[in-house]
Amino acid sequence: MKQEPLPQIHLVHDTDLGIFAYELHILAGDFQRESEFNLRSLAANTGPDSIAVMGKKHIWLADALSAYYPTGELYRMAAMTEYPGARAFLFHTERKEGGRLYGDVLMMDLDTLRQDIERNTLYPYGVSMEYRDGTKADAGIEKWESMELCEKDALKTWRYLYAPEQVTEWQYRYSNRFSQWKEQAFSYMPQDLEERLNVEYMEAAQNPDMDMYRIPLGTAKQMLLDGGPVCRLFPGGPEKLPPIAAVTGLWYENYREFAVRPEDLGAVDRLVRRETDRIMGIRPQHDKSQERRPSPER
């Protein structure tokens, strides 16, 4: 049975940000190929805030400030993503424990973030340049824009310059907006929000089974290699795959959609934690508080 649309802004409070981010890559769609880059970006961010933009086929995660720079990749991703169901995820780190990041996540439609970016865009005042002989120089924006392409190609490196006081003011205002959005948001447990997102992913399958959780092919292969239970979605219903299918049987021309039953989500949790530890450079520690609650009913 199709569920009602999610509210415009909703909040996951005080969660493991790495685990939540990785699960977005496998439970909200097939974004597994981008998981390593995005989780490393989350772990490497020296500030407390990161933003992920989710379109139909891609997720891009970077520090929040880059969404407000016209020269930033995240800014361009937000501007160019035209998928009607596009979303933005705002990660705010409150603390770090044992290499893990804990904090809040806001999910909103991408248009809401776009509107905020348009109102609070940061513009550079100049460019810092380094020539191939090691010489360094700064140039104003007008001079930079008037330079010939061959002059720019002659540079070893260059970067835009932003006024420190402008960045400080942006950080203060962004923090206030994040707090305001939290007050407007509907609160969810992380597994409940992931389930709702997975419903949309499952509905898009050729042979959906709404009593199961859809996973990408890459995740299915990893789970089978670990001996975990995985099903292939056929027109007549799901069929459990033998472990050997990880080597011989996943690459069908058709029926390349996979799922797990709710009672088998523990195997997904273990895979997610292991991959998060590996990507983010965290020494594995068993923590029962991070285990998934009893399987939810759909």
Coordinates of C-alpha atoms in Angstrom, one line a residue:
M1 CA 0.0 0.0 0.0
K2 CA 1.5 3.3 -1.1
Q3 CA 2.4 5.6 1.8
E4 CA 1.7 9.3 2.1
P5 CA 4.5 11.7 0.9
L6 CA 7.1 12.6 3.5
P7 CA 6.8 16.0 5.1
Q8 CA 8.9 18.8 3.6
I9 CA 11.6 18.9 6.3
H10 CA 12.4 16.1 8.7
L11 CA 15.0 15.4 11.4
V12 CA 17.1 12.4 12.5
H13 CA 18.5 13.4 15.9
D14 CA 21.8 12.3 17.5
T15 CA 22.7 9.4 15.2
D16 CA 25.9 7.9 13.8
L17 CA 26.4 10.1 10.8
G18 CA 28.7 7.7 8.9
I19 CA 26.3 4.8 9.2
F20 CA 23.3 6.9 8.3
A21 CA 25.2 8.3 5.2
Y22 CA 26.3 4.8 4.0
E23 CA 22.7 3.4 4.4
L24 CA 21.4 6.3 2.2
H25 CA 23.7 4.9 -0.6
I26 CA 22.2 1.4 -0.5
L27 CA 18.6 1.8 0.9
A28 CA 17.4 4.9 -0.8
G29 CA 18.7 3.9 -4.3
D30 CA 21.7 2.4 -6.0
F31 CA 24.4 4.9 -5.0
Q32 CA 27.0 2.4 -3.7
R33 CA 29.6 3.4 -6.3
E34 CA 29.8 6.9 -4.7
S35 CA 29.8 5.7 -1.1
E36 CA 33.6 5.7 -0.6
F37 CA 34.2 9.2 -1.9
N38 CA 31.3 10.6 0.1
L39 CA 32.1 9.0 3.4
R40 CA 35.7 10.0 3.1
S41 CA 34.5 13.6 2.4
L42 CA 32.3 13.4 5.6
A43 CA 35.2 12.1 7.7
A44 CA 37.7 14.7 6.3
N45 CA 35.5 17.7 6.8
T46 CA 37.2 20.0 9.4
G47 CA 33.9 21.9 10.0
P48 CA 30.8 20.6 11.7
D49 CA 28.5 20.8 8.7
S50 CA 28.3 18.8 5.5
I51 CA 25.6 18.6 2.8
A52 CA 24.7 15.8 0.4
V53 CA 22.6 16.3 -2.7
M54 CA 20.7 13.3 -3.9
G55 CA 19.3 13.1 -7.5
K56 CA 18.0 10.1 -9.4
K57 CA 21.3 8.5 -10.0
H58 CA 23.9 10.3 -7.9
I59 CA 24.7 11.5 -4.4
W60 CA 27.4 14.2 -3.9
L61 CA 28.5 15.0 -0.3
A62 CA 30.9 17.8 0.6
D63 CA 31.4 20.4 3.3
A64 CA 28.3 22.7 3.6
L65 CA 30.3 25.8 2.7
S66 CA 31.0 24.5 -0.8
A67 CA 27.2 24.5 -1.6
Y68 CA 27.3 28.3 -1.2
Y69 CA 30.4 29.0 -3.4
P70 CA 29.5 29.5 -7.1
T71 CA 32.8 27.8 -7.8
G72 CA 32.1 24.7 -5.7
E73 CA 31.1 21.3 -7.1
L74 CA 28.3 21.0 -4.6
Y75 CA 26.9 24.3 -5.7
R76 CA 26.9 23.1 -9.3
M77 CA 25.4 19.8 -8.3
A78 CA 22.5 21.6 -6.6
A79 CA 22.0 23.9 -9.5
M80 CA 22.1 21.2 -12.2
T81 CA 20.0 18.5 -10.5
E82 CA 16.6 18.6 -12.1
Y83 CA 15.1 15.3 -10.9
P84 CA 11.7 16.1 -9.3
G85 CA 12.4 13.9 -6.3
A86 CA 15.8 15.4 -5.6
R87 CA 16.6 15.9 -1.9
A88 CA 19.2 17.5 0.3
F89 CA 20.6 16.0 3.4
L90 CA 22.2 18.4 5.9
F91 CA 24.7 16.7 8.4
H92 CA 25.7 18.5 11.6
T93 CA 28.4 16.9 13.7
E94 CA 28.0 17.4 17.5
R95 CA 30.7 15.1 18.8
K96 CA 33.3 12.5 17.8
E97 CA 33.8 9.3 19.7
G98 CA 36.2 6.5 18.7
G99 CA 36.5 7.9 15.2
R100 CA 32.8 8.0 14.7
L101 CA 30.8 11.1 14.1
Y102 CA 27.5 11.7 15.9
G103 CA 25.0 14.5 15.3
D104 CA 21.8 15.5 13.5
V105 CA 20.6 15.1 10.0
L106 CA 18.0 17.2 8.2
M107 CA 16.3 16.0 5.0
M108 CA 14.5 18.4 2.8
D109 CA 13.6 18.8 -0.9
L110 CA 16.3 20.3 -3.0
D111 CA 14.4 23.4 -3.9
T112 CA 14.3 24.4 -0.2
L113 CA 18.1 24.3 -0.1
R114 CA 18.4 26.0 -3.5
Q115 CA 16.4 29.0 -2.3
D116 CA 18.7 29.3 0.7
I117 CA 21.8 29.1 -1.5
E118 CA 20.4 31.9 -3.7
R119 CA 19.8 34.1 -0.7
N120 CA 23.2 33.4 0.9
T121 CA 25.7 32.9 -2.0
L122 CA 29.3 33.8 -1.2
Y123 CA 31.2 35.5 -3.9
P124 CA 35.1 35.6 -4.2
Y125 CA 37.0 38.9 -4.1
G126 CA 40.0 37.6 -6.0
V127 CA 42.2 34.7 -7.0
S128 CA 45.4 33.3 -5.6
M129 CA 47.8 32.1 -8.3
E130 CA 51.0 30.1 -8.4
Y131 CA 53.1 29.9 -11.5
R132 CA 55.1 26.9 -12.7
D133 CA 58.3 28.6 -11.5
G134 CA 57.0 28.9 -8.0
T135 CA 56.1 32.6 -8.2
K136 CA 52.9 33.5 -6.4
A137 CA 50.5 36.4 -7.0
D138 CA 47.0 37.5 -6.3
A139 CA 44.5 39.0 -8.7
G140 CA 41.2 40.7 -8.4
I141 CA 38.1 39.1 -10.0
E142 CA 38.0 41.7 -12.9
K143 CA 41.6 41.0 -13.7
W144 CA 41.1 37.2 -13.5
E145 CA 38.1 37.3 -15.8
S146 CA 40.0 39.4 -18.3
M147 CA 43.0 37.1 -18.5
E148 CA 43.4 35.0 -21.6
L149 CA 42.9 31.2 -21.4
C150 CA 46.6 30.6 -22.3
E151 CA 47.6 32.8 -19.3
K152 CA 45.5 30.6 -17.0
D153 CA 46.8 27.4 -18.5
A154 CA 50.3 28.6 -17.7
L155 CA 49.5 28.5 -14.0
K156 CA 50.5 25.6 -11.7
T157 CA 47.6 26.1 -9.4
W158 CA 45.0 28.7 -8.5
R159 CA 42.1 29.2 -6.1
Y160 CA 39.4 31.7 -5.4
L161 CA 39.8 34.0 -2.4
Y162 CA 36.9 34.7 0.1
A163 CA 37.0 37.3 2.8
P164 CA 37.4 35.5 6.2
E165 CA 34.8 37.8 7.8
Q166 CA 32.3 36.9 5.1
V167 CA 32.9 33.2 5.8
T168 CA 32.5 33.7 9.5
E169 CA 29.3 35.5 9.0
W170 CA 28.0 32.8 6.7
Q171 CA 28.8 30.1 9.4
Y172 CA 26.9 32.0 12.0
R173 CA 23.9 32.5 9.8
Y174 CA 23.9 28.9 8.5
S175 CA 24.0 27.6 12.1
N176 CA 21.0 29.7 13.0
R177 CA 19.1 28.5 9.9
F178 CA 19.9 24.9 10.7
S179 CA 18.4 25.4 14.2
Q180 CA 15.3 27.0 12.7
W181 CA 14.9 24.1 10.3
K182 CA 15.2 21.7 13.1
E183 CA 12.3 23.4 14.9
Q184 CA 10.1 23.0 11.8
A185 CA 11.1 19.4 11.1
F186 CA 9.2 16.2 11.8
S187 CA 11.4 13.8 13.9
Y188 CA 12.2 10.3 12.7
M189 CA 14.2 7.4 14.0
P190 CA 17.0 6.7 11.4
Q191 CA 15.6 3.2 10.6
D192 CA 12.1 4.6 10.1
L193 CA 13.3 7.3 7.7
E194 CA 15.4 4.8 5.8
E195 CA 12.4 2.5 5.6
R196 CA 10.3 5.2 4.0
L197 CA 13.1 6.0 1.5
N198 CA 13.4 2.3 0.7
V199 CA 9.7 2.0 0.0
E200 CA 10.3 4.5 -2.9
Y201 CA 13.3 2.5 -4.1
M202 CA 11.3 -0.7 -4.0
E203 CA 8.3 0.9 -5.8
A204 CA 10.6 1.7 -8.7
A205 CA 11.6 -2.0 -9.1
Q206 CA 10.4 -4.0 -12.1
N207 CA 9.0 -6.7 -9.8
P208 CA 8.5 -4.9 -6.4
D209 CA 7.8 -6.8 -3.2
M210 CA 6.6 -4.3 -0.6
D211 CA 7.2 -6.7 2.3
M212 CA 11.0 -6.6 1.6
Y213 CA 13.9 -4.1 1.5
R214 CA 15.5 -3.5 -1.9
I215 CA 19.3 -3.4 -2.1
P216 CA 21.7 -2.7 -5.0
L217 CA 23.5 -5.4 -6.9
G218 CA 26.8 -4.5 -5.3
T219 CA 25.4 -4.9 -1.8
A220 CA 23.7 -8.1 -2.8
K221 CA 27.1 -9.5 -3.9
Q222 CA 28.8 -8.4 -0.7
M223 CA 26.1 -10.0 1.4
L224 CA 26.2 -13.3 -0.5
L225 CA 30.0 -13.5 -0.1
D226 CA 29.5 -13.1 3.6
G227 CA 26.9 -15.9 3.6
G228 CA 24.0 -13.5 4.1
P229 CA 20.4 -14.1 2.9
V230 CA 19.6 -12.3 -0.4
C231 CA 16.6 -12.7 -2.8
R232 CA 16.2 -11.9 -6.5
L233 CA 13.0 -10.2 -7.4
F234 CA 11.2 -12.2 -10.1
P235 CA 7.7 -11.7 -11.7
G236 CA 6.4 -14.6 -9.7
G237 CA 7.9 -13.4 -6.4
P238 CA 11.3 -13.3 -4.7
E239 CA 13.6 -16.3 -4.7
K240 CA 16.4 -16.8 -2.3
L241 CA 19.9 -17.0 -3.9
P242 CA 22.6 -19.5 -2.9
P243 CA 25.9 -18.0 -1.8
I244 CA 27.6 -19.2 -5.0
A245 CA 25.5 -16.8 -7.0
A246 CA 27.8 -14.0 -5.8
V247 CA 30.3 -15.5 -8.3
T248 CA 28.2 -17.1 -11.0
G249 CA 24.6 -15.8 -11.0
L250 CA 24.0 -12.1 -10.4
W251 CA 24.7 -10.8 -13.9
Y252 CA 21.4 -11.8 -15.6
E253 CA 20.4 -9.7 -18.6
N254 CA 17.1 -9.3 -16.8
Y255 CA 15.9 -9.5 -13.2
R256 CA 18.9 -7.7 -11.7
E257 CA 17.0 -6.4 -8.7
F258 CA 17.6 -7.8 -5.2
A259 CA 16.1 -7.6 -1.7
V260 CA 16.3 -8.8 1.8
R261 CA 13.5 -9.8 4.2
P262 CA 12.9 -7.6 7.3
E263 CA 14.1 -10.4 9.6
D264 CA 17.5 -10.4 7.8
L265 CA 18.3 -6.7 8.2
G266 CA 20.8 -7.6 10.9
A267 CA 23.1 -8.9 8.1
V268 CA 22.7 -5.5 6.3
D269 CA 23.6 -3.7 9.6
R270 CA 26.8 -5.8 9.9
L271 CA 27.8 -5.1 6.4
V272 CA 27.2 -1.3 6.8
R273 CA 29.2 -1.1 10.0
R274 CA 32.1 -3.0 8.5
E275 CA 32.2 -0.9 5.3
T276 CA 31.8 2.3 7.3
D277 CA 34.7 1.3 9.6
R278 CA 36.8 0.5 6.5
I279 CA 36.1 3.7 4.6
M280 CA 36.3 6.1 7.5
G281 CA 39.4 4.4 9.0
I282 CA 37.6 3.4 12.2
R283 CA 39.0 0.6 14.3
P284 CA 36.1 -1.9 14.6
Q285 CA 34.4 -2.1 18.1
H286 CA 31.4 -4.1 18.9
D287 CA 28.7 -1.8 20.3
K288 CA 25.3 -3.3 21.0
S289 CA 23.8 0.1 21.2
Q290 CA 24.3 0.5 17.4
E291 CA 22.4 -2.7 16.5
R292 CA 19.2 -2.3 14.7
R293 CA 16.0 -2.5 16.7
P294 CA 13.6 -5.4 16.0
S295 CA 12.6 -5.6 12.4
P296 CA 9.9 -3.0 11.5
E297 CA 6.7 -4.1 9.8
R298 CA 5.7 -2.7 6.4

